[in-house]
Short mmCIF file of C-alpha atoms in Angstrom, two decimals:
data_model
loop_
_atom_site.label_atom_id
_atom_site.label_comp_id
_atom_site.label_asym_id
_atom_site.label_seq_id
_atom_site.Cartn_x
_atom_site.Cartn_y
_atom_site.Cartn_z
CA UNK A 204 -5.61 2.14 -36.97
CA UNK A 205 -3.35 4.30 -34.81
CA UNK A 206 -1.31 3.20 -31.53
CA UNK A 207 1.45 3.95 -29.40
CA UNK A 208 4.28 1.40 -29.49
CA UNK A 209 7.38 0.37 -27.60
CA UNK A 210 9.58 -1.06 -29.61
CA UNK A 211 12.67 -0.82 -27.27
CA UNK A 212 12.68 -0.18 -23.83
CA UNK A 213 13.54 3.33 -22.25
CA UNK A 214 12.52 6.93 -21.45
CA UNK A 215 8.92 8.19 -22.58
CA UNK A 216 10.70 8.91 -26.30
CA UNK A 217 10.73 5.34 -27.21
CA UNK A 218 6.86 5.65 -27.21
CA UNK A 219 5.67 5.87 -31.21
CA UNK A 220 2.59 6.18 -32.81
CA UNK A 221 2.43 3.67 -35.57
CA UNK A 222 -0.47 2.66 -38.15
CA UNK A 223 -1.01 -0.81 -37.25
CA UNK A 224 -3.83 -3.55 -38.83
CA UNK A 225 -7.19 -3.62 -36.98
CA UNK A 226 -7.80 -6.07 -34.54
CA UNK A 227 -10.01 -8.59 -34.55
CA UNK A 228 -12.39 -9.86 -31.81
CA UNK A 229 -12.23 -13.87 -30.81
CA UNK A 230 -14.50 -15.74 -29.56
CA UNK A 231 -15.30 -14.33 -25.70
CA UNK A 232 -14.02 -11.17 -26.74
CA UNK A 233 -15.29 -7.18 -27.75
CA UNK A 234 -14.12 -4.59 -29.78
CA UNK A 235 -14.05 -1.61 -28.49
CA UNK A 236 -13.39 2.18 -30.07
CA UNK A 237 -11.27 3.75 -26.77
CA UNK A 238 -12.49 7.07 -26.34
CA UNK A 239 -10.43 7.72 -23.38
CA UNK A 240 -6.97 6.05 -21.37
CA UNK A 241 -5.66 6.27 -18.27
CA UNK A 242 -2.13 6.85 -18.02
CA UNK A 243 -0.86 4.48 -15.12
CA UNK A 244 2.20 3.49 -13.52
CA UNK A 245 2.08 0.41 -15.11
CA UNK A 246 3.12 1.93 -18.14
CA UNK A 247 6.15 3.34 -17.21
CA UNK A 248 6.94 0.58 -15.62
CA UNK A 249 6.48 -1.99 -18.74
CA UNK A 250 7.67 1.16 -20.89
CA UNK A 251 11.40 1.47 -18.98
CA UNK A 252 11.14 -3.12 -19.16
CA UNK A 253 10.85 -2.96 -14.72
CA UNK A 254 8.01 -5.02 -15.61
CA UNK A 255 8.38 -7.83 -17.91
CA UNK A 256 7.51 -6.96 -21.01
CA UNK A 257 8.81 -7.76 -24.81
CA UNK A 258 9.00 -5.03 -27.15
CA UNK A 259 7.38 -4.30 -29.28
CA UNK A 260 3.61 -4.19 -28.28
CA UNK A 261 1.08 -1.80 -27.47
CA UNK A 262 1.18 0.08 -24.57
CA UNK A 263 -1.81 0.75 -21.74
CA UNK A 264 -3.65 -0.81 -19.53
CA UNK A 265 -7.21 0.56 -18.63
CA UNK A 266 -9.18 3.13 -20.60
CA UNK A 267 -12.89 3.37 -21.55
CA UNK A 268 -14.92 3.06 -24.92
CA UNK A 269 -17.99 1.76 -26.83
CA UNK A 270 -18.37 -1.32 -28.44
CA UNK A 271 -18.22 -1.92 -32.11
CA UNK A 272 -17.96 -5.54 -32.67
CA UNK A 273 -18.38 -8.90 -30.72
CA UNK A 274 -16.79 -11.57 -30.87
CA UNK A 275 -18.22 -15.15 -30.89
CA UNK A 276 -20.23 -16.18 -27.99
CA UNK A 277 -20.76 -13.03 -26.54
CA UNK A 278 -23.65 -12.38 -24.20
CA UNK A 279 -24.26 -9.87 -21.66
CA UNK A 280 -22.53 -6.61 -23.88
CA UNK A 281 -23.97 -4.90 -27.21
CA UNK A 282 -22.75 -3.07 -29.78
CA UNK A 283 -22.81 0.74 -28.90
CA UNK A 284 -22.67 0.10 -25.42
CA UNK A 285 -19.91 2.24 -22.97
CA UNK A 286 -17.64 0.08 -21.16
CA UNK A 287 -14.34 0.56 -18.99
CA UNK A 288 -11.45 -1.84 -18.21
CA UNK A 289 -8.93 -1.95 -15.84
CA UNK A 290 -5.47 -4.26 -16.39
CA UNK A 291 -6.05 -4.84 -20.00
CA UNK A 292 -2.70 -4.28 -22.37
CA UNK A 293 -3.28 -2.22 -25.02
CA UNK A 294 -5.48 0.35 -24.68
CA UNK A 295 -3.20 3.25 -26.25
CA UNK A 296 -4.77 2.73 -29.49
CA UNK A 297 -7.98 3.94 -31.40
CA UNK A 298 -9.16 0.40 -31.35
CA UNK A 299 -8.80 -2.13 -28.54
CA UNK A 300 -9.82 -5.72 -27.87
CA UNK A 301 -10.72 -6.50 -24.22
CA UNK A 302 -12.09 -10.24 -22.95
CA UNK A 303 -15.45 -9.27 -21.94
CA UNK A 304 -14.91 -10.96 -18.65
CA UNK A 305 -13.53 -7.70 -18.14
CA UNK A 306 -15.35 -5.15 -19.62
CA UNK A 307 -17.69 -3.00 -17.19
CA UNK A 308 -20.99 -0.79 -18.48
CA UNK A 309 -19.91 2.77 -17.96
CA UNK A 310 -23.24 4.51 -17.10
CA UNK A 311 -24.80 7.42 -19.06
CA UNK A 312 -24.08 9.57 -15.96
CA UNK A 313 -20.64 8.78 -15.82
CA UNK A 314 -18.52 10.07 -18.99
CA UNK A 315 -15.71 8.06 -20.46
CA UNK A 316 -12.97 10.44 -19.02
CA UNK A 317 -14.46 9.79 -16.19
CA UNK A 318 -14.70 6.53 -16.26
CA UNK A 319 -10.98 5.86 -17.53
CA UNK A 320 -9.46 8.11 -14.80
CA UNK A 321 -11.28 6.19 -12.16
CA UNK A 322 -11.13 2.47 -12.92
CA UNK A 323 -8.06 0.77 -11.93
CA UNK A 324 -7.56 3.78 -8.99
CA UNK A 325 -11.19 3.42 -7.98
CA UNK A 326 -11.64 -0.24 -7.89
CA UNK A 327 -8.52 -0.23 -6.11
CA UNK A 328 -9.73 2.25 -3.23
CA UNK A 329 -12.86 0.85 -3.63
CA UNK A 330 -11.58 -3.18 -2.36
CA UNK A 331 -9.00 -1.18 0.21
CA UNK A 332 -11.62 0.70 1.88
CA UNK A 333 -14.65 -2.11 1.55
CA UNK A 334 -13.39 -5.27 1.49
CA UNK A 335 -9.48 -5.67 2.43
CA UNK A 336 -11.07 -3.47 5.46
CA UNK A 337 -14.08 -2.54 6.20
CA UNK A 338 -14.05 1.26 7.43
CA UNK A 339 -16.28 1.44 9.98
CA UNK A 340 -17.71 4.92 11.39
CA UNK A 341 -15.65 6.50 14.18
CA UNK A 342 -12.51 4.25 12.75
CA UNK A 343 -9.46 6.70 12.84
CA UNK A 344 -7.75 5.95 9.31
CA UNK A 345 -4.66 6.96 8.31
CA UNK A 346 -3.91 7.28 4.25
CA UNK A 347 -0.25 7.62 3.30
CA UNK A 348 0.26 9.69 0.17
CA UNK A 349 -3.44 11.37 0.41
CA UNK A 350 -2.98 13.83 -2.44
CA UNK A 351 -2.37 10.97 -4.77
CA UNK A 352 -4.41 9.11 -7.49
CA UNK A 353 -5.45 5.78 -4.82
CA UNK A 354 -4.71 7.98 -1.75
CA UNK A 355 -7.26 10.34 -2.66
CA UNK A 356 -9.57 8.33 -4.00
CA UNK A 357 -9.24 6.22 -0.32
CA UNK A 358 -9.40 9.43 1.65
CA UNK A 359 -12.39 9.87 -0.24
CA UNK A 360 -14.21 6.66 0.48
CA UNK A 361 -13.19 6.26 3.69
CA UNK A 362 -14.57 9.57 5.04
CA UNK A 363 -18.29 8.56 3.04
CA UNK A 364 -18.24 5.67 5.50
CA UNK A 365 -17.47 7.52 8.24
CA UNK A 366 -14.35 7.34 9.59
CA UNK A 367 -11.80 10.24 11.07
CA UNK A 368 -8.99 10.42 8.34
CA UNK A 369 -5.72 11.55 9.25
CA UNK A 370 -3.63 11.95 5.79
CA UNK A 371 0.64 12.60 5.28
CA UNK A 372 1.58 14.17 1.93
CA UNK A 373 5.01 15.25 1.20
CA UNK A 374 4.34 19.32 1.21
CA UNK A 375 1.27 21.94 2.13
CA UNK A 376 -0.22 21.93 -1.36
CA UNK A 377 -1.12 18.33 -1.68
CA UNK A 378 -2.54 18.71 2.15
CA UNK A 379 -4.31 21.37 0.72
CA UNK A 380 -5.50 18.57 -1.84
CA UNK A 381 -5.83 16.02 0.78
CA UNK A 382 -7.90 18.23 3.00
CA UNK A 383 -10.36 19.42 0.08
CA UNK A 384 -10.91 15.34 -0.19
CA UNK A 385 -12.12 15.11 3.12
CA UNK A 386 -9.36 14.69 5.39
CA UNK A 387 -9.52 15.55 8.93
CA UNK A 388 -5.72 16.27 9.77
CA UNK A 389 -2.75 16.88 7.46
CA UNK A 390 0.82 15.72 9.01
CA UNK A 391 3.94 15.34 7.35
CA UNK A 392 6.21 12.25 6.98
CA UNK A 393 8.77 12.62 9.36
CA UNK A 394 7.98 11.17 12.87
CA UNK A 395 4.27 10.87 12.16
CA UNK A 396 4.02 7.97 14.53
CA UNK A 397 4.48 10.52 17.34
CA UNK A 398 1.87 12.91 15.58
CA UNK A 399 -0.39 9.72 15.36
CA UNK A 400 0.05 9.13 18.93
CA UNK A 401 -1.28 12.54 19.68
CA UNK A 402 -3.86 12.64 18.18
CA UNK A 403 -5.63 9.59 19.12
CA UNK A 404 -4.77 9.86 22.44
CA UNK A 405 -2.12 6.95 22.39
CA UNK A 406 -4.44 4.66 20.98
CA UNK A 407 -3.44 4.27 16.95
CA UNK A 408 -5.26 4.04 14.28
CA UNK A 409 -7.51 1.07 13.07
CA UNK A 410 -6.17 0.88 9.44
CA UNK A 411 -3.38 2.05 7.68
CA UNK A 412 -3.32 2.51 3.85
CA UNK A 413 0.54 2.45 2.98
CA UNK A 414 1.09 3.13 -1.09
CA UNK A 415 4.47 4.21 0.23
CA UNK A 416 6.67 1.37 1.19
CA UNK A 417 9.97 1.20 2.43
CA UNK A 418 10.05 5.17 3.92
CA UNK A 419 6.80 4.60 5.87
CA UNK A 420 6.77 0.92 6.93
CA UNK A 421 8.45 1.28 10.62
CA UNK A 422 6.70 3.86 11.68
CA UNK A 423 3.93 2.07 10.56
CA UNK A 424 4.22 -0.15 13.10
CA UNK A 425 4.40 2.26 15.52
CA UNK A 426 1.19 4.08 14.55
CA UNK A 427 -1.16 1.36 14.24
CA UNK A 428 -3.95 0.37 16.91
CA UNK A 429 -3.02 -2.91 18.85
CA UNK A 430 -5.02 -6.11 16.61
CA UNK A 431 -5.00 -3.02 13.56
CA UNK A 432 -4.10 -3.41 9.82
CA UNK A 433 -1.51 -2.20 8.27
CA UNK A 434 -2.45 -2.63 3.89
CA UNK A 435 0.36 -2.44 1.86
CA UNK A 436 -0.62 -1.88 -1.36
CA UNK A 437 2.53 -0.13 -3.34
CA UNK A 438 5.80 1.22 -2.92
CA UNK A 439 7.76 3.55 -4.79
CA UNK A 440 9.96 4.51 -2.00
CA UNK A 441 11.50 0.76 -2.49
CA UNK A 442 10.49 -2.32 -1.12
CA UNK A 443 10.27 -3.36 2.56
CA UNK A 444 13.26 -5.32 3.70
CA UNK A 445 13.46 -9.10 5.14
CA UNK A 446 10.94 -8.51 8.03
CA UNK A 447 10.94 -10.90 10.97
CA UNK A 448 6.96 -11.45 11.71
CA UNK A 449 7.66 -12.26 15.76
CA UNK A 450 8.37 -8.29 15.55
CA UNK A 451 4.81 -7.76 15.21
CA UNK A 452 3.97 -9.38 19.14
CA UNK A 453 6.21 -6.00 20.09
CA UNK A 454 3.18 -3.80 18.58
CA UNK A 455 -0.02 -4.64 19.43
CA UNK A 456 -0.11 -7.79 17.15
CA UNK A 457 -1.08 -6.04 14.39
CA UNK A 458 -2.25 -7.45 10.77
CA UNK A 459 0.27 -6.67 7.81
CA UNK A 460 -1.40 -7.68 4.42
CA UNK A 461 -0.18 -7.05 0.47
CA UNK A 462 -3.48 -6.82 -0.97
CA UNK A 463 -3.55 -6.75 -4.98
CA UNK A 464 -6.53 -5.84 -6.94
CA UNK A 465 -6.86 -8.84 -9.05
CA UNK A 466 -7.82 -11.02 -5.87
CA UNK A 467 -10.54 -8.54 -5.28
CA UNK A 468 -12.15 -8.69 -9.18
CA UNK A 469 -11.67 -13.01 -9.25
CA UNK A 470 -14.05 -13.55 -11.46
CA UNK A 471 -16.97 -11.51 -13.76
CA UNK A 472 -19.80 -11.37 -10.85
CA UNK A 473 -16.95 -9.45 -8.63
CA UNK A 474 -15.65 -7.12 -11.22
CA UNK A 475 -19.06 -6.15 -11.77
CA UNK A 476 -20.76 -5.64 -8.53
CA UNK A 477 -16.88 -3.58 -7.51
CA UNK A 478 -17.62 -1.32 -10.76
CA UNK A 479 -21.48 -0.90 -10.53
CA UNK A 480 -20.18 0.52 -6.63
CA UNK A 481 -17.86 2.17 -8.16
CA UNK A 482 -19.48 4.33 -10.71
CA UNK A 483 -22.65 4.39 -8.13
CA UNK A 484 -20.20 6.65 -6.09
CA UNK A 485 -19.21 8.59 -8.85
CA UNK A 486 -22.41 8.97 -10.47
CA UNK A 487 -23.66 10.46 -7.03
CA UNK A 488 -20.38 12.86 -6.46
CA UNK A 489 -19.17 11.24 -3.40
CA UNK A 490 -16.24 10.50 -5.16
CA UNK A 491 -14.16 12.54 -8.49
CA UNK A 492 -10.98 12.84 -9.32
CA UNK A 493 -8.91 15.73 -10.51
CA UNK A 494 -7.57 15.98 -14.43
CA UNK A 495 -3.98 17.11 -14.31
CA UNK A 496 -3.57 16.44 -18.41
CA UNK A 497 -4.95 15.70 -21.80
CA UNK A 498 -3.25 14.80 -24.96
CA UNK A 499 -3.44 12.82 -27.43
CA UNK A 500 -1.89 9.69 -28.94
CA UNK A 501 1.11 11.91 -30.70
CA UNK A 502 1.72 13.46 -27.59
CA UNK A 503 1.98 10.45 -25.05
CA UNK A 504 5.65 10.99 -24.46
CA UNK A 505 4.51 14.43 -23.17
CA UNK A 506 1.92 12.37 -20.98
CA UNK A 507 4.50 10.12 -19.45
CA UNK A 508 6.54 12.79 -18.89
CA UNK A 509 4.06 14.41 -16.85
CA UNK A 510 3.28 11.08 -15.20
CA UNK A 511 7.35 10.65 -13.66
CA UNK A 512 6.74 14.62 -12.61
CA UNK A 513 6.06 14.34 -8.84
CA UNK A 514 4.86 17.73 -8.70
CA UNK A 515 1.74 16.90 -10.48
CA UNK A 516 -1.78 16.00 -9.25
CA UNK A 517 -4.25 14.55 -10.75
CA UNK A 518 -4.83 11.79 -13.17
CA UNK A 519 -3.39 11.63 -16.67
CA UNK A 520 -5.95 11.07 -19.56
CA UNK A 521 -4.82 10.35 -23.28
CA UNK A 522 -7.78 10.36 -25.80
CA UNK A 523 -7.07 8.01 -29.38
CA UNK A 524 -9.38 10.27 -31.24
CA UNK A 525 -7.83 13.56 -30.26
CA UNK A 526 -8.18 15.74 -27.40
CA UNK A 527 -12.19 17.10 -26.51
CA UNK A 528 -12.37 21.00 -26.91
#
């Protein structure tokens, strides 16, 4: 079979498609024929060796497919069943095999592409906005980064259960992006506490969802509601430094969390009640998400490229058995 290997670490043209042997399924486990990949920022990260990672291996780490063989022990999945999987290595590959702990039915309503741009974003919003806080209706949410892949998807879910959402984005044609999700007001990232305090009448907001980091985190503190939650849940702009937590008594004793997604999929019966939500929204078009590129295996350098492009929106699909006309 076909996949895309790193057998060094670096830029997107260390990626190569080799013919490598078929997998086999073990025992607990399910082949799968990937139809579709998600290109995440996992991958650049394990591609470029910021994540630890030992070349060579296949790269990829969610995607969506149907099932060819099981392996031993097996209940629960069949052979020509969709499924989806989110934090799986792998998955740039015509064949992949994925633990069936983690493998999620993709319903007829949803397609694969779908279903592969959405998982790990989706279940991510999907815990932010449900479980790591509960938006509540008439909560005034703010979303940092609203135009992109979680953002939107949180801007998304948050305003289906009701709340005001006030999004930053960097310039006017992701808060043109932002607003088409459902966002109430667009602001920019310089001084938005003070643009926070204006428009909820000094109050703050309930909830924060900070994919920023470092750029984002002081005023932060300055924008939230007293007893509100600030969710950290990435940072590209650099980590946040040494923070003394007695500051937090000067604003409003707020809650400052790093939420991950794995705590929030523990075990089989959570992965699958988050993903049966999940598509359910999807499936009913309270929630999509924008295609910025396709390609296929041979071009995943071109894909990664695309994927370190800031100027691009949208999710980044790669498809093993070439790209759908």
């Amino acid at each position: 079979m076909r996949a895309v290997i790193v057998t060094r670490h670096g830029g997107p043209e260390v990626l190569e498609v080799r013919d490598i042997p078929e997998p086999e399924p073990s025992p607990g486990e399910i082949l799968v024929a990937v139809g579709a990949v998600g290109v995440n920022y996992h991958d650049s990260m394990t591609r470029r060796g910021v994540l630890d990672s030992h070349p060579p291996f296949t790269i990829g780490v969610e995607g969506a497919g149907t099932v060819v063989a099981l392996g031993g022990g097996v209940e629960g999945v069949m052979v020509g069943q969709r499924v989806a999987w989110p934090l799986i290595s792998g998955s740039y590959a015509e064949l992949a095999v994925i633990p069936v702990s983690s493998a999620l039915p993709v319903p007829d309503s949803v397609t694969l592409e779908s279903a592969a741009a959405l998982i790990a974003q989706g279940l991510t919003a999907d815990y932010l906005t449900s479980d790591a806080y509960p938006v509540q209706p008439g909560d005034d949410v703010l979303v940092h980064a609203a135009a992109g892949g979680v953002g939107n998807l949180i801007v998304q879910m948050a305003k289906h259960r009701g709340a005001r959402v006030l999004a930053t984005t960097s310039d006017p044609a992701k808060g043109e992006i932002a607003r088409a999700a459902g966002a109430d007001e667009i602001i920019g990232y310089d001084d938005f506490a003070t643009q926070i305090d204006e428009l909820t009448a000094g109050k703050g907001v309930e909830v924060i969802y900070d994919g920023v980091g470092a750029r984002t985190f002081e005023q932060d503190l300055v924008a939230i509601a007293r007893r509100g939650n600030i969710l950290l849940y990435g940072a590209p702009s650099g980590p946040i430094p040494p923070f003394d937590l007695r500051r937090l008594s000067q604003y409003g004793s707020p809650y400052v969390s790093r939420p991950t997604l794995l705590d929030y999929i523990e075990n089989r019966d959570a992965l699958l009640a988050r993903g049966k939500a999940l598509f359910d929204l999807a499936a009913n078009g309270v929630i999509s998400v924008s295609i910025a590129g396709r390609f296929s295996l041979d071009e995943a350098g071109l894909a990664h490229h695309m994927l370190e492009d800031r100027s691009r929106i949208g999710k980044i699909v790669i498809f093993p058995g070439g790209v759908p006309i």
